Amino acid sequence: MRLLGLWSLLSVATLASAHLPPRDHVAHDYYAIHVSSSSSSSASLDELATHLGLTYLGPLGALEDHHVFKAPKHESDIVDDAVQELKRRRLKSRVDSHVLDNVLFTQKQKLKPRHWKRSIIPKRQNIAVHGNAAAVKAQQDIAKTLSIKDPIFNEQWHLFNTKTPGNDVNVTGVWLDGITGKNVTACIVDDGLDMDSQDLKDNFYAEGSYDFNDDDPLPKPRLLDDQHGTRCAGEVAAGRNNACGVGLAYDSRISGVRILSGQISDMDEAAAINYKLQDNDIYSCSWGPPDDGKTMEGPGILIKKAMLTAVQKGRGGKGSIYVFAAGNGANNGDNCNFDGYTNSIYSITVGAIDQNNEHPYYSEACSAQLVVTYSSGGGESIHTTDIGANKCTASHGGTSAAGPIAVGVYALVLSARPELTWRDLQWLTVETAISFDQPSDWKKTPGMGRMFSHQFGYGKLDAYAIVEAAKTWKLVKPQAWFWSPWMHVKQAIPQGDKGLASSFEVTEQMLKDANLERVEHITLTMNAEHERRGDLSVELISPENMTSHLSVTRKGDEEAVGYDDWTFMSVAHWGEKGVGKWTVVVKDTEVNDKTGNFTDWKLRLWGECIDASKAKDLPLPTTHDDDDHDVIDDHPAHTTSVSVPTGTPVSVDPSNLPTRPVNQKPTGTSQADSSATPSPSAAAASATASPENFLPSIFPTFGVSKRTQIWIYGSIGLILVFVAGLGTYFYLARRKRLQSTRDSYEFEILDEADDDEGGARAGMLAGAGGARSGRRAKRGGELYDAFAGESDEDLLSESEDGDGPYRDRDESPYDEKAHLAEGSGSDGESAGKRH
Ligand SMILES: *[C@@H]1O[C@H](CO)[C@@H](O)[C@H](O)[C@H]1NC(C)=O
Ligand SMILES: *[C@@H]1O[C@H](CO)[C@@H](O)[C@H](O)[C@H]1NC(C)=O
Ligand SMILES: *[C@@H]1O[C@H](CO)[C@@H](O)[C@H](O)[C@H]1NC(C)=O
Ligand SMILES: *[C@@H]1O[C@H](CO)[C@@H](O)[C@H](O)[C@H]1NC(C)=O
């Protein structure tokens, strides 16, 4: 009896914990499968498993209707093969309803190279604190008032700087107001968290923690160089006690998710990155793809879905907060817009400044960087908790150390004002970050009237200023977005300083119809072919004349490809209206024999909505979101129909054309508001060789057959004309198609039939750069395969030798571990170290 009761209790507990059994990638393959919600029942999942010879393991983290299956190791992707086979049979004859019909997405899992930790071991000067007497006295008074007895509090200059008063995060006033991070949980996604450390154990939150490397409930650091996460945790939430120093939010809870201490698959990273999304409020991520100045990599589709899920559902729907370290590759010419984690609109990207408010050589710039805060450089570094019962380090650094300081500040903000959404936190950052006197490309943004620089974002975080602002902050309305059609350029990029420009005119009506009031983030997805990727750079000029440097040249990036559906992001247009001409300029400034073409682009404006009651959630991304580049819908009505760019479905009567025919030359900005029915020909791209001097666009008549059009397409002489016309054509066709099928035009999920059609058309257009979808479908695999042949050592060889940017070592009295590691020639702290 008793035993039985225990047994059932145990199995219930197993179910409730919902952790997958440990993975064995040697013996098994793992599949992440998205099924339609109607077939998420265990009976249907079992049926699917049986049909394919899989074993069902369980749900994939917090991703709705995503499940994990395993199969004995096999060379091919047996699930995708089965799905493709079914499609083939479908083409030949009717196949009765089938268990595979409910498979919406499948991905065989691969182990991928580990992310790089973004820490730098800084060169040390002396650690003696030569504070000015008055500042030291003030510091002592604060410590006394707050009963801070932590032995290294006086070394923690980033909290209270006695040497250069003011060069700190200005947090002590927040503490004196009684705001210390209560009731907020920050989760350190890293190489573990020493929950037994005296400095962390009281704030440690086990329920929010998990070890995805060793399948253990507790994120205990196990490898010699697993210090990184603990150091970051100390910056956020080291307790007010007798051990080391204090964290910025010393009464907050801290959890740890361990992913950096071994290879994992996308599926595990997806489960890790929103782990316990109702318990963990902020995810602190001081890692990313290699900062080597030649990598261009972002999160896979499952990870993207996991982040969006957290942003939509986490924190009770207010949205999980993601904080990412900008990256340490500045010395390698790297830029955080080549990192798909830091340039996500869902992450707050944090760069570093040193104790002198100077730019440390490592900290990457980019238009997606929101803010900076203190870290190593200028002879100092961050003093924080280390692994061990009561150990500290005086040499935490790199953007790895800046990110968690921001996390600590955000924990204080949420503690003061828990109802803030993920976007409110970004708004508050933009509004309160402080620009400072350092040479950079500072410019007052037209949107906010605040200073922005690609190197420092909107400036440095000021804890007091942001918490004060948060207390009375009026919450922003929900998010809305406007997406341009694909703008087809398909032209050679001139070499030299000129660049190739293409514009898109956003009308007031378009934004009204998109329910978009003002811009926050912009993203630009683009394609370019090039024989040397590092030669390219991209600028975006807004209607209010703010320039975002979306992409910069990278000396070390030899990759003989251009950009393949890469999405750049900018926060520099925050607060702009968005109406008017947006111009993208692609440059190939290196004059050499490596050339290329600018294929196409698509602009997305994200921001605050006009009418909150009409706001909706963005659907989760799919693998074919950007597969619509070359889709030509040849339904006859579409070539002449004009649609209103609105969310409401419009039935179009071909005889009821607007006052101005679509093939007439557009007259600029005024053409949209001059008529009650705004003309979508504003959608046409104009592409010229100079941004200052746009040729007027001339539109071809669409009376010709599609075949003829395709022929024209290939003709170089007419390419400009055609591109402009095609832009309109696609735009119209798309609008029409979308409006007739759903009540929103901003996105679409292509179904199978669409895919097939698209493929066929792409085939017809192959000579003109069609046939995209097949290539794109493989891209994820190619990314990972790119590393497959290389050993860890090969990948690292760069950072292994000498005093490279990741090798800035030092001697630290506290830093026995790092010391040890250095002695054995395996300095784990340096980015990219594998075992
Ligand atoms: C720093 O905090 C103090 C309160 O402790 C405040 O008076 C001061 O204005 C803050 N600095 C800035 C720049 O907001
Ligand atoms: C702590 O947070 C929870 C959930 O966000 C909330 O229900 C509770 O009221 C908060 N407690 C305090 C003391 O603020
Ligand atoms: C736009 O800004 C650039 C500098 O970024 C400046 O040179 C140019 O004159 C400005 N143009 C207008 C129309 O204000
Ligand atoms: C650019 O386009 C031209 C003309 O279509 C083509 O010959 C060339 O190979 C393209 N360049 C690249 C790098 O793909």
Short mmCIF file of C-alpha atoms in Angstrom, two decimals, residues 145-569:
data_model
loop_
_atom_site.label_atom_id
_atom_site.label_comp_id
_atom_site.label_asym_id
_atom_site.label_seq_id
_atom_site.Cartn_x
_atom_site.Cartn_y
_atom_site.Cartn_z
CA THR A 145 23.41 53.44 7.08
CA LEU A 146 22.65 50.37 5.03
CA SER A 147 24.55 47.98 7.32
CA ILE A 148 26.77 46.91 4.47
CA LYS A 149 29.67 45.01 6.01
CA ASP A 150 30.83 43.23 2.90
CA PRO A 151 34.63 43.28 2.94
CA ILE A 152 35.18 44.39 -0.66
CA PHE A 153 32.34 46.89 -0.89
CA ASN A 154 34.92 49.69 -0.86
CA GLU A 155 36.59 48.17 -3.93
CA GLN A 156 33.36 48.03 -5.90
CA TRP A 157 33.90 51.28 -7.71
CA HIS A 158 31.14 50.55 -10.19
CA LEU A 159 28.68 50.94 -7.28
CA PHE A 160 30.30 53.92 -5.63
CA ASN A 161 33.38 55.46 -7.12
CA THR A 162 35.61 57.26 -4.66
CA LYS A 163 38.45 57.81 -7.12
CA THR A 164 36.47 59.48 -9.85
CA PRO A 165 33.21 60.42 -8.20
CA GLY A 166 30.30 60.09 -10.58
CA ASN A 167 31.81 57.33 -12.68
CA ASP A 168 29.53 54.65 -11.32
CA VAL A 169 25.97 53.42 -11.76
CA ASN A 170 24.61 55.81 -9.11
CA VAL A 171 22.84 53.10 -7.18
CA THR A 172 23.32 53.94 -3.52
CA GLY A 173 20.51 56.49 -3.54
CA VAL A 174 18.16 53.76 -4.76
CA TRP A 175 19.14 51.52 -1.86
CA LEU A 176 18.70 54.36 0.60
CA ASP A 177 15.15 54.62 -0.72
CA GLY A 178 14.64 51.01 0.29
CA ILE A 179 14.69 49.56 -3.22
CA THR A 180 17.01 46.58 -3.21
CA GLY A 181 15.51 44.12 -5.70
CA LYS A 182 12.93 42.40 -3.52
CA ASN A 183 10.53 40.10 -5.31
CA VAL A 184 12.46 40.09 -8.58
CA THR A 185 14.32 37.09 -9.95
CA ALA A 186 17.22 37.34 -12.33
CA CYS A 187 18.35 34.21 -14.09
CA ILE A 188 21.98 33.87 -15.12
CA VAL A 189 22.10 31.82 -18.30
CA ASP A 190 25.71 30.75 -18.29
CA ASP A 191 28.22 28.11 -17.17
CA GLY A 192 26.61 27.57 -13.80
CA LEU A 193 26.12 29.43 -10.55
CA ASP A 194 27.78 28.49 -7.31
CA MET A 195 24.70 28.33 -5.14
CA ASP A 196 26.83 27.22 -2.20
CA SER A 197 28.77 30.46 -2.18
CA GLN A 198 28.12 32.32 1.06
CA ASP A 199 27.56 35.43 -0.98
CA LEU A 200 24.83 33.88 -3.14
CA LYS A 201 23.19 31.11 -1.19
CA ASP A 202 20.58 33.24 0.58
CA ASN A 203 19.37 34.78 -2.66
CA PHE A 204 19.67 31.61 -4.70
CA TYR A 205 16.41 30.48 -6.21
CA ALA A 206 16.57 26.79 -6.99
CA GLU A 207 13.14 26.57 -8.65
CA GLY A 208 14.25 28.87 -11.43
CA SER A 209 17.47 26.95 -12.01
CA TYR A 210 18.53 24.02 -14.11
CA ASP A 211 21.67 22.50 -15.56
CA PHE A 212 21.06 21.75 -19.23
CA ASN A 213 24.61 20.52 -19.73
CA ASP A 214 24.55 17.78 -17.13
CA ASP A 215 20.79 17.37 -16.66
CA ASP A 216 20.84 18.29 -13.04
CA PRO A 217 18.34 20.42 -11.14
CA LEU A 218 21.14 22.53 -9.68
CA PRO A 219 23.47 24.66 -11.82
CA LYS A 220 26.63 23.86 -9.87
CA PRO A 221 29.80 24.86 -11.73
CA ARG A 222 31.74 21.68 -12.44
CA LEU A 223 34.50 22.51 -14.90
CA LEU A 224 37.68 24.29 -13.96
CA ASP A 225 36.68 27.40 -15.84
CA ASP A 226 33.04 27.52 -14.83
CA GLN A 227 33.50 30.80 -12.94
CA HIS A 228 31.86 33.08 -15.41
CA GLY A 229 28.22 32.62 -14.37
CA THR A 230 28.99 32.92 -10.67
CA ARG A 231 30.85 36.16 -11.21
CA CYS A 232 27.96 37.56 -13.20
CA ALA A 233 25.51 36.41 -10.53
CA GLY A 234 27.52 38.20 -7.86
CA GLU A 235 27.26 41.48 -9.73
CA VAL A 236 23.48 41.19 -9.74
CA ALA A 237 22.59 39.64 -6.42
CA ALA A 238 25.53 39.06 -4.08
CA GLY A 239 24.00 39.34 -0.63
CA ARG A 240 24.54 42.04 1.93
CA ASN A 241 26.62 39.96 4.32
CA ASN A 242 30.16 39.25 5.38
CA ALA A 243 31.27 37.74 2.11
CA CYS A 244 32.89 39.70 -0.74
CA GLY A 245 30.82 42.59 -2.01
CA VAL A 246 27.20 43.33 -2.75
CA GLY A 247 25.18 42.99 -5.92
CA LEU A 248 23.23 45.85 -7.40
CA ALA A 249 20.01 44.18 -6.35
CA TYR A 250 21.25 42.51 -3.20
CA ASP A 251 17.80 41.43 -2.03
CA SER A 252 16.71 39.98 -5.36
CA ARG A 253 16.56 36.29 -6.10
CA ILE A 254 19.09 34.77 -8.42
CA SER A 255 18.79 31.57 -10.41
CA GLY A 256 21.14 29.84 -12.78
CA VAL A 257 20.62 28.00 -16.02
CA ARG A 258 23.73 26.18 -17.17
CA ILE A 259 24.26 25.87 -20.92
CA LEU A 260 27.81 27.02 -21.69
CA SER A 261 29.69 24.04 -20.26
CA GLY A 262 29.17 21.63 -23.10
CA GLN A 263 27.62 21.36 -26.50
CA ILE A 264 23.87 21.54 -26.64
CA SER A 265 21.31 21.55 -29.41
CA ASP A 266 18.92 24.32 -30.37
CA MET A 267 16.12 22.44 -28.67
CA ASP A 268 17.94 22.57 -25.33
CA GLU A 269 18.89 26.19 -25.77
CA ALA A 270 15.25 26.97 -26.56
CA ALA A 271 14.15 25.28 -23.35
CA ALA A 272 16.92 27.02 -21.40
CA ILE A 273 16.44 30.54 -22.62
CA ASN A 274 12.93 30.87 -21.27
CA TYR A 275 13.23 28.40 -18.45
CA LYS A 276 10.55 29.00 -15.79
CA LEU A 277 9.33 32.09 -17.55
CA GLN A 278 6.83 32.90 -14.82
CA ASP A 279 9.45 32.70 -12.06
CA ASN A 280 12.47 34.20 -13.74
CA ASP A 281 11.92 37.85 -14.64
CA ILE A 282 15.20 38.75 -16.30
CA TYR A 283 17.54 36.52 -18.30
CA SER A 284 21.16 37.61 -18.16
CA CYS A 285 23.13 36.44 -21.17
CA SER A 286 26.84 37.30 -21.31
CA TRP A 287 27.65 35.15 -24.32
CA GLY A 288 26.96 34.72 -27.98
CA PRO A 289 28.36 33.66 -31.33
CA PRO A 290 32.13 34.12 -31.76
CA ASP A 291 33.29 37.74 -31.60
CA ASP A 292 35.97 37.05 -34.17
CA GLY A 293 35.02 39.71 -36.67
CA LYS A 294 33.97 37.18 -39.29
CA THR A 295 31.00 35.33 -37.85
CA MET A 296 27.45 36.24 -38.76
CA GLU A 297 25.15 34.09 -36.72
CA GLY A 298 21.96 34.25 -34.78
CA PRO A 299 19.53 32.12 -32.84
CA GLY A 300 17.91 29.22 -34.65
CA ILE A 301 14.19 29.16 -35.20
CA LEU A 302 13.37 27.25 -32.01
CA ILE A 303 15.36 29.72 -29.93
CA LYS A 304 13.66 32.63 -31.64
CA LYS A 305 10.31 31.09 -30.85
CA ALA A 306 11.35 30.58 -27.25
CA MET A 307 12.39 34.21 -26.86
CA LEU A 308 9.18 35.50 -28.40
CA THR A 309 7.15 33.13 -26.22
CA ALA A 310 8.87 34.57 -23.15
CA VAL A 311 8.32 38.13 -24.31
CA GLN A 312 4.62 37.46 -24.91
CA LYS A 313 3.84 35.16 -22.01
CA GLY A 314 6.61 35.54 -19.44
CA ARG A 315 6.17 37.61 -16.27
CA GLY A 316 2.44 37.13 -16.42
CA GLY A 317 2.27 38.55 -19.94
CA LYS A 318 4.37 41.64 -19.23
CA GLY A 319 7.26 40.00 -20.99
CA SER A 320 10.52 38.46 -19.88
CA ILE A 321 13.51 40.76 -19.99
CA TYR A 322 16.55 39.67 -22.01
CA VAL A 323 19.85 41.38 -21.43
CA PHE A 324 22.72 40.51 -23.76
CA ALA A 325 26.36 41.56 -23.55
CA ALA A 326 27.21 43.48 -26.73
CA GLY A 327 30.30 41.43 -27.53
CA ASN A 328 34.05 41.77 -27.15
CA GLY A 329 35.08 41.78 -30.77
CA ALA A 330 35.58 45.51 -31.38
CA ASN A 331 39.31 44.95 -31.74
CA ASN A 332 38.56 42.39 -34.45
CA GLY A 333 36.37 44.89 -36.24
CA ASP A 334 33.26 43.10 -35.05
CA ASN A 335 29.90 44.78 -34.63
CA CYS A 336 26.92 43.58 -32.60
CA ASN A 337 24.61 43.73 -35.62
CA PHE A 338 26.29 40.56 -36.89
CA ASP A 339 25.01 38.75 -33.82
CA GLY A 340 21.39 37.74 -34.03
CA TYR A 341 20.97 37.64 -30.25
CA THR A 342 22.22 41.15 -29.57
CA ASN A 343 20.36 42.56 -32.52
CA SER A 344 17.03 41.04 -31.56
CA ILE A 345 14.40 43.62 -30.67
CA TYR A 346 13.62 41.46 -27.65
CA SER A 347 17.02 41.85 -26.07
CA ILE A 348 18.57 44.86 -24.41
CA THR A 349 22.10 45.05 -25.70
CA VAL A 350 24.61 46.37 -23.22
CA GLY A 351 28.10 47.53 -24.08
CA ALA A 352 30.94 48.56 -21.80
CA ILE A 353 32.71 51.70 -20.69
CA ASP A 354 35.66 51.73 -18.36
CA GLN A 355 36.14 53.60 -15.10
CA ASN A 356 37.15 56.72 -17.00
CA ASN A 357 33.98 56.63 -19.13
CA GLU A 358 36.18 55.65 -22.02
CA HIS A 359 35.49 53.09 -24.66
CA PRO A 360 37.38 49.90 -23.83
CA TYR A 361 39.06 48.40 -26.88
CA TYR A 362 36.92 45.28 -26.83
CA SER A 363 33.35 46.62 -26.61
CA GLU A 364 31.47 46.30 -29.87
CA ALA A 365 29.41 49.09 -31.37
CA CYS A 366 26.22 48.76 -33.38
CA SER A 367 22.95 50.47 -34.09
CA ALA A 368 21.16 47.84 -32.00
CA GLN A 369 23.05 48.74 -28.84
CA LEU A 370 20.75 50.42 -26.35
CA VAL A 371 23.01 51.34 -23.49
CA VAL A 372 26.41 50.94 -21.84
CA THR A 373 27.60 50.49 -18.32
CA TYR A 374 30.83 49.94 -16.45
CA SER A 375 33.29 47.17 -16.90
CA SER A 376 37.00 46.50 -17.18
CA GLY A 377 39.52 48.78 -18.82
CA GLY A 378 41.63 51.77 -17.93
CA GLY A 379 43.45 49.73 -15.31
CA GLU A 380 40.45 48.55 -13.37
CA SER A 381 37.89 45.82 -13.58
CA ILE A 382 34.81 44.58 -11.83
CA HIS A 383 35.11 43.23 -8.30
CA THR A 384 32.60 40.53 -7.59
CA THR A 385 31.89 37.11 -6.10
CA ASP A 386 33.75 34.07 -7.38
CA ILE A 387 33.19 30.33 -7.13
CA GLY A 388 34.06 28.89 -3.74
CA ALA A 389 32.59 29.18 -0.29
CA ASN A 390 33.81 32.71 0.29
CA LYS A 391 35.81 33.86 -2.66
CA CYS A 392 35.98 37.06 -4.58
CA THR A 393 37.60 38.16 -7.79
CA ALA A 394 38.94 41.57 -8.68
CA SER A 395 39.20 40.78 -12.35
CA HIS A 396 35.85 40.29 -13.94
CA GLY A 397 35.58 42.16 -17.19
CA GLY A 398 34.52 42.50 -20.81
CA THR A 399 30.96 43.15 -21.90
CA SER A 400 30.25 39.99 -19.90
CA ALA A 401 30.57 42.08 -16.79
CA ALA A 402 28.61 45.04 -18.15
CA GLY A 403 25.48 43.00 -18.97
CA PRO A 404 24.86 41.79 -15.39
CA ILE A 405 25.26 45.32 -14.01
CA ALA A 406 22.40 46.31 -16.29
CA VAL A 407 20.50 43.23 -15.10
CA GLY A 408 20.96 44.42 -11.52
CA VAL A 409 19.69 47.87 -12.43
CA TYR A 410 16.65 46.38 -14.19
CA ALA A 411 15.96 44.18 -11.15
CA LEU A 412 15.79 47.36 -9.07
CA VAL A 413 13.50 48.99 -11.62
CA LEU A 414 11.13 46.02 -11.67
CA SER A 415 11.20 45.87 -7.91
CA ALA A 416 10.07 49.50 -7.78
CA ARG A 417 7.54 49.04 -10.57
CA PRO A 418 6.65 45.39 -11.26
CA GLU A 419 4.01 46.12 -13.88
CA LEU A 420 6.45 47.49 -16.46
CA THR A 421 6.44 45.58 -19.72
CA TRP A 422 9.56 44.56 -21.61
CA ARG A 423 9.12 47.59 -23.85
CA ASP A 424 8.64 49.99 -20.95
CA LEU A 425 12.05 48.96 -19.70
CA GLN A 426 13.57 49.82 -23.06
CA TRP A 427 11.73 53.15 -23.15
CA LEU A 428 12.94 54.00 -19.67
CA THR A 429 16.48 53.16 -20.71
CA VAL A 430 16.28 55.45 -23.72
CA GLU A 431 14.77 58.23 -21.63
CA THR A 432 17.17 58.10 -18.71
CA ALA A 433 20.53 56.85 -19.97
CA ILE A 434 23.14 59.58 -19.70
CA SER A 435 25.36 60.64 -22.55
CA PHE A 436 28.85 61.66 -21.56
CA ASP A 437 31.74 63.57 -22.90
CA GLN A 438 33.62 61.10 -25.04
CA PRO A 439 34.47 61.42 -28.68
CA SER A 440 32.07 59.25 -30.64
CA ASP A 441 29.43 59.63 -33.31
CA TRP A 442 27.00 61.18 -30.85
CA LYS A 443 23.97 62.64 -32.52
CA LYS A 444 20.79 64.05 -31.09
CA THR A 445 18.09 61.70 -32.33
CA PRO A 446 15.16 63.29 -34.10
CA GLY A 447 12.83 60.85 -32.38
CA MET A 448 13.73 61.38 -28.74
CA GLY A 449 15.92 64.44 -28.78
CA ARG A 450 18.41 62.33 -26.85
CA MET A 451 22.01 61.69 -27.73
CA PHE A 452 22.81 58.40 -29.41
CA SER A 453 26.10 56.92 -30.50
CA HIS A 454 26.70 53.56 -32.11
CA GLN A 455 29.48 52.98 -29.63
CA PHE A 456 27.59 53.92 -26.46
CA GLY A 457 23.93 53.59 -27.37
CA TYR A 458 21.88 56.18 -25.51
CA GLY A 459 24.64 56.53 -22.95
CA LYS A 460 25.32 54.98 -19.58
CA LEU A 461 22.79 53.58 -17.19
CA ASP A 462 22.01 55.62 -14.12
CA ALA A 463 20.24 53.44 -11.57
CA TYR A 464 18.77 56.32 -9.62
CA ALA A 465 17.52 58.14 -12.68
CA ILE A 466 15.85 55.09 -14.20
CA VAL A 467 14.24 53.93 -10.96
CA GLU A 468 12.89 57.42 -10.29
CA ALA A 469 11.49 57.63 -13.81
CA ALA A 470 9.98 54.17 -13.49
CA LYS A 471 7.98 55.10 -10.42
CA THR A 472 5.75 57.47 -12.36
CA TRP A 473 6.16 56.05 -15.84
CA LYS A 474 2.99 55.80 -17.89
CA LEU A 475 2.98 52.35 -19.43
CA VAL A 476 3.30 52.29 -23.20
CA LYS A 477 0.50 50.89 -25.28
CA PRO A 478 0.96 47.46 -26.87
CA GLN A 479 3.29 46.85 -29.77
CA ALA A 480 2.30 47.31 -33.40
CA TRP A 481 4.32 47.02 -36.57
CA PHE A 482 4.47 47.98 -40.18
CA TRP A 483 6.26 45.87 -42.75
CA SER A 484 7.21 47.07 -46.18
CA PRO A 485 6.97 44.68 -49.11
CA TRP A 486 10.18 43.17 -50.40
CA MET A 487 11.99 45.85 -52.32
CA HIS A 488 13.69 44.30 -55.32
CA VAL A 489 16.88 46.04 -56.29
CA LYS A 490 18.96 43.37 -58.07
CA GLN A 491 21.76 45.70 -59.07
CA ALA A 492 25.51 45.69 -58.89
CA ILE A 493 26.94 47.53 -55.91
CA PRO A 494 29.43 50.14 -57.11
CA GLN A 495 32.84 50.12 -55.46
CA GLY A 496 34.12 53.18 -53.66
CA ASP A 497 32.30 55.62 -51.44
CA LYS A 498 29.15 56.02 -53.48
CA GLY A 499 26.94 53.14 -52.64
CA LEU A 500 23.72 51.88 -54.06
CA ALA A 501 20.59 53.43 -52.63
CA SER A 502 17.05 52.19 -52.58
CA SER A 503 14.10 53.90 -50.95
CA PHE A 504 10.71 53.12 -49.65
CA GLU A 505 8.10 55.69 -48.89
CA VAL A 506 5.98 55.08 -45.81
CA THR A 507 2.75 57.03 -45.89
CA GLU A 508 0.74 58.25 -42.96
CA GLN A 509 -2.09 56.05 -44.11
CA MET A 510 0.06 52.94 -44.09
CA LEU A 511 0.97 53.50 -40.46
CA LYS A 512 -2.59 54.34 -39.55
CA ASP A 513 -3.70 51.13 -41.13
CA ALA A 514 -0.96 49.29 -39.32
CA ASN A 515 -2.14 50.87 -36.06
CA LEU A 516 1.37 52.22 -35.52
CA GLU A 517 1.76 55.51 -33.69
CA ARG A 518 5.50 55.87 -33.26
CA VAL A 519 8.59 53.87 -33.94
CA GLU A 520 10.70 52.05 -31.39
CA HIS A 521 12.86 49.46 -33.16
CA ILE A 522 13.41 49.17 -36.84
CA THR A 523 14.66 46.02 -38.50
CA LEU A 524 15.85 45.60 -42.03
CA THR A 525 16.08 42.18 -43.59
CA MET A 526 18.16 42.02 -46.74
CA ASN A 527 19.92 39.94 -49.30
CA ALA A 528 23.12 40.75 -51.11
CA GLU A 529 25.48 38.57 -53.06
CA HIS A 530 29.12 39.36 -52.66
CA GLU A 531 32.47 37.73 -53.19
CA ARG A 532 33.76 39.14 -49.92
CA ARG A 533 31.22 39.82 -47.23
CA GLY A 534 33.51 41.96 -45.13
CA ASP A 535 33.67 44.64 -47.85
CA LEU A 536 30.02 45.51 -47.47
CA SER A 537 28.43 48.14 -45.30
CA VAL A 538 24.85 49.29 -44.98
CA GLU A 539 23.30 52.54 -43.83
CA LEU A 540 19.69 53.37 -43.26
CA ILE A 541 18.54 56.98 -43.45
CA SER A 542 15.19 57.76 -41.90
CA PRO A 543 12.68 60.34 -43.10
CA GLU A 544 13.83 62.54 -40.24
CA ASN A 545 17.42 62.19 -41.47
CA MET A 546 18.84 59.96 -38.77
CA THR A 547 21.44 57.54 -40.10
CA SER A 548 21.82 54.06 -38.68
CA HIS A 549 25.00 52.24 -39.55
CA LEU A 550 23.34 48.86 -39.77
CA SER A 551 26.41 47.09 -41.04
CA VAL A 552 30.08 47.98 -41.17
CA THR A 553 32.98 46.60 -43.14
CA ARG A 554 34.90 43.85 -41.39
CA LYS A 555 38.52 43.38 -42.36
CA GLY A 556 38.60 39.77 -41.28
CA ASP A 557 35.38 38.63 -42.92
CA GLU A 558 36.53 36.81 -46.05
CA GLU A 559 33.31 34.88 -46.51
CA ALA A 560 32.51 34.66 -50.22
CA VAL A 561 28.83 35.21 -49.64
CA GLY A 562 26.85 38.32 -49.05
CA TYR A 563 23.92 38.57 -46.68
CA ASP A 564 21.31 35.86 -46.79
CA ASP A 565 18.04 37.08 -45.32
CA TRP A 566 19.99 38.70 -42.54
CA THR A 567 18.09 41.04 -40.27
CA PHE A 568 19.79 44.16 -38.93
CA MET A 569 18.30 46.21 -36.13
#
